[in-house]
PDB file of C-alpha atoms in Angstrom:
ATOM      1  CA  UNK A   1      -8.624  -4.758   3.944  1.00 70.00           C
ATOM      2  CA  UNK A   2     -10.317  -7.983   2.942  1.00 91.00           C
ATOM      3  CA  UNK A   3      -9.541  -7.323  -0.713  1.00 96.00           C
ATOM      4  CA  UNK A   4      -5.776  -7.518  -0.199  1.00 96.00           C
ATOM      5  CA  UNK A   5      -5.978 -10.481   2.166  1.00 97.00           C
ATOM      6  CA  UNK A   6      -7.659 -12.450  -0.607  1.00 97.00           C
ATOM      7  CA  UNK A   7      -5.563 -11.282  -3.543  1.00 97.00           C
ATOM      8  CA  UNK A   8      -2.077 -10.279  -2.369  1.00 98.00           C
ATOM      9  CA  UNK A   9      -0.588 -13.563  -3.573  1.00 97.00           C
ATOM     10  CA  UNK A  10      -1.769 -12.829  -7.146  1.00 98.00           C
ATOM     11  CA  UNK A  11       0.150  -9.561  -7.411  1.00 98.00           C
ATOM     12  CA  UNK A  12       3.310  -9.420  -9.573  1.00 97.00           C
ATOM     13  CA  UNK A  13       5.439  -8.259  -6.624  1.00 98.00           C
ATOM     14  CA  UNK A  14       4.353 -11.231  -4.443  1.00 98.00           C
ATOM     15  CA  UNK A  15       7.150 -13.328  -2.970  1.00 97.00           C
ATOM     16  CA  UNK A  16       6.356 -16.723  -1.484  1.00 97.00           C
ATOM     17  CA  UNK A  17       8.615 -16.105   1.514  1.00 97.00           C
ATOM     18  CA  UNK A  18       6.296 -13.297   2.671  1.00 98.00           C
ATOM     19  CA  UNK A  19       2.769 -13.742   4.000  1.00 97.00           C
ATOM     20  CA  UNK A  20      -0.157 -11.346   4.266  1.00 98.00           C
ATOM     21  CA  UNK A  21       0.994 -10.051   7.651  1.00 98.00           C
ATOM     22  CA  UNK A  22       4.194  -8.868   5.973  1.00 99.00           C
ATOM     23  CA  UNK A  23       2.295  -6.997   3.269  1.00 99.00           C
ATOM     24  CA  UNK A  24      -0.533  -5.606   5.430  1.00 98.00           C
ATOM     25  CA  UNK A  25       1.348  -2.533   6.749  1.00 99.00           C
ATOM     26  CA  UNK A  26       2.285  -1.574   3.179  1.00 99.00           C
ATOM     27  CA  UNK A  27      -1.353  -1.747   2.085  1.00 98.00           C
ATOM     28  CA  UNK A  28      -2.351   0.333   5.089  1.00 98.00           C
ATOM     29  CA  UNK A  29       0.236   3.000   4.256  1.00 98.00           C
ATOM     30  CA  UNK A  30      -0.851   3.167   0.616  1.00 98.00           C
ATOM     31  CA  UNK A  31      -4.552   3.278   1.373  1.00 96.00           C
ATOM     32  CA  UNK A  32      -4.323   5.844   4.147  1.00 97.00           C
ATOM     33  CA  UNK A  33      -1.560   7.742   2.359  1.00 97.00           C
ATOM     34  CA  UNK A  34      -3.797   8.619  -0.556  1.00 97.00           C
ATOM     35  CA  UNK A  35      -6.366  10.028   1.857  1.00 93.00           C
ATOM     36  CA  UNK A  36      -3.694  11.920   3.762  1.00 96.00           C
ATOM     37  CA  UNK A  37      -1.579  13.293   0.899  1.00 96.00           C
ATOM     38  CA  UNK A  38      -3.626  12.922  -2.309  1.00 91.00           C
ATOM     39  CA  UNK A  39      -2.043  14.128  -5.507  1.00 90.00           C
ATOM     40  CA  UNK A  40       0.742  12.188  -7.161  1.00 95.00           C
ATOM     41  CA  UNK A  41       2.254   9.121  -5.529  1.00 97.00           C
ATOM     42  CA  UNK A  42       5.779  10.259  -6.369  1.00 96.00           C
ATOM     43  CA  UNK A  43       5.276  13.526  -4.491  1.00 97.00           C
ATOM     44  CA  UNK A  44       4.280  11.660  -1.328  1.00 98.00           C
ATOM     45  CA  UNK A  45       6.880   8.896  -1.587  1.00 97.00           C
ATOM     46  CA  UNK A  46       9.254  10.184   1.127  1.00 97.00           C
ATOM     47  CA  UNK A  47       6.406  10.613   3.588  1.00 98.00           C
ATOM     48  CA  UNK A  48       5.028   7.188   2.705  1.00 98.00           C
ATOM     49  CA  UNK A  49       8.442   5.650   3.369  1.00 98.00           C
ATOM     50  CA  UNK A  50       8.571   7.291   6.792  1.00 98.00           C
ATOM     51  CA  UNK A  51       5.036   6.082   7.534  1.00 98.00           C
ATOM     52  CA  UNK A  52       5.904   2.526   6.512  1.00 98.00           C
ATOM     53  CA  UNK A  53       9.039   2.455   8.658  1.00 98.00           C
ATOM     54  CA  UNK A  54       7.022   3.803  11.596  1.00 98.00           C
ATOM     55  CA  UNK A  55       4.167   1.256  11.417  1.00 98.00           C
ATOM     56  CA  UNK A  56       5.760  -1.828   9.841  1.00 98.00           C
ATOM     57  CA  UNK A  57       6.035  -3.643  13.163  1.00 98.00           C
ATOM     58  CA  UNK A  58       7.022  -7.276  12.537  1.00 98.00           C
ATOM     59  CA  UNK A  59       6.705  -7.035   8.747  1.00 98.00           C
ATOM     60  CA  UNK A  60       9.784  -8.431   7.034  1.00 98.00           C
ATOM     61  CA  UNK A  61       9.397  -6.132   4.019  1.00 98.00           C
ATOM     62  CA  UNK A  62      12.082  -3.581   3.349  1.00 98.00           C
ATOM     63  CA  UNK A  63      11.107  -0.247   1.841  1.00 96.00           C
ATOM     64  CA  UNK A  64      12.180  -1.616  -1.541  1.00 97.00           C
ATOM     65  CA  UNK A  65       9.836  -4.596  -1.077  1.00 98.00           C
ATOM     66  CA  UNK A  66       7.023  -2.400   0.224  1.00 98.00           C
ATOM     67  CA  UNK A  67       6.907   0.329  -2.404  1.00 98.00           C
ATOM     68  CA  UNK A  68       4.925  -1.665  -4.989  1.00 98.00           C
ATOM     69  CA  UNK A  69       2.215  -2.888  -2.600  1.00 99.00           C
ATOM     70  CA  UNK A  70       1.995   0.665  -1.242  1.00 99.00           C
ATOM     71  CA  UNK A  71       1.636   1.985  -4.786  1.00 98.00           C
ATOM     72  CA  UNK A  72      -1.079  -0.609  -5.560  1.00 98.00           C
ATOM     73  CA  UNK A  73      -3.080   0.246  -2.440  1.00 98.00           C
ATOM     74  CA  UNK A  74      -2.717   3.954  -3.241  1.00 98.00           C
ATOM     75  CA  UNK A  75      -4.002   3.344  -6.793  1.00 97.00           C
ATOM     76  CA  UNK A  76      -6.925   1.256  -5.538  1.00 97.00           C
ATOM     77  CA  UNK A  77      -7.933   4.016  -3.113  1.00 96.00           C
ATOM     78  CA  UNK A  78      -7.472   6.664  -5.803  1.00 96.00           C
ATOM     79  CA  UNK A  79      -9.737   4.721  -8.203  1.00 95.00           C
ATOM     80  CA  UNK A  80     -12.402   4.253  -5.516  1.00 93.00           C
ATOM     81  CA  UNK A  81     -12.289   7.965  -4.754  1.00 91.00           C
ATOM     82  CA  UNK A  82     -12.668   8.837  -8.452  1.00 90.00           C
ATOM     83  CA  UNK A  83     -15.648   6.464  -8.784  1.00 91.00           C
ATOM     84  CA  UNK A  84     -17.382   7.989  -5.771  1.00 87.00           C
ATOM     85  CA  UNK A  85     -16.899  11.510  -7.156  1.00 87.00           C
ATOM     86  CA  UNK A  86     -18.220  10.427 -10.571  1.00 86.00           C
ATOM     87  CA  UNK A  87     -21.444   9.420  -9.073  1.00 69.00           C
TER      88      UNK A  87
END
């Protein structure tokens, strides 16, 4: 997602020892997770963790590091979905 590539370093969870390639799988899990699970983030958290572990590849993020970027991507997708439904 071009949005995250251009803004990830502005987020409060950003750590200078990680680059975009580290964060990208977390954003992917959050964005696709909302589409897959919907509802409340907390209810999908275990599944999101499993998804992140499965696709993280070379990302250096741990689950603890990844949860906030996942949550942010989920919220961004949720807001976009709400806007599209509103008209």
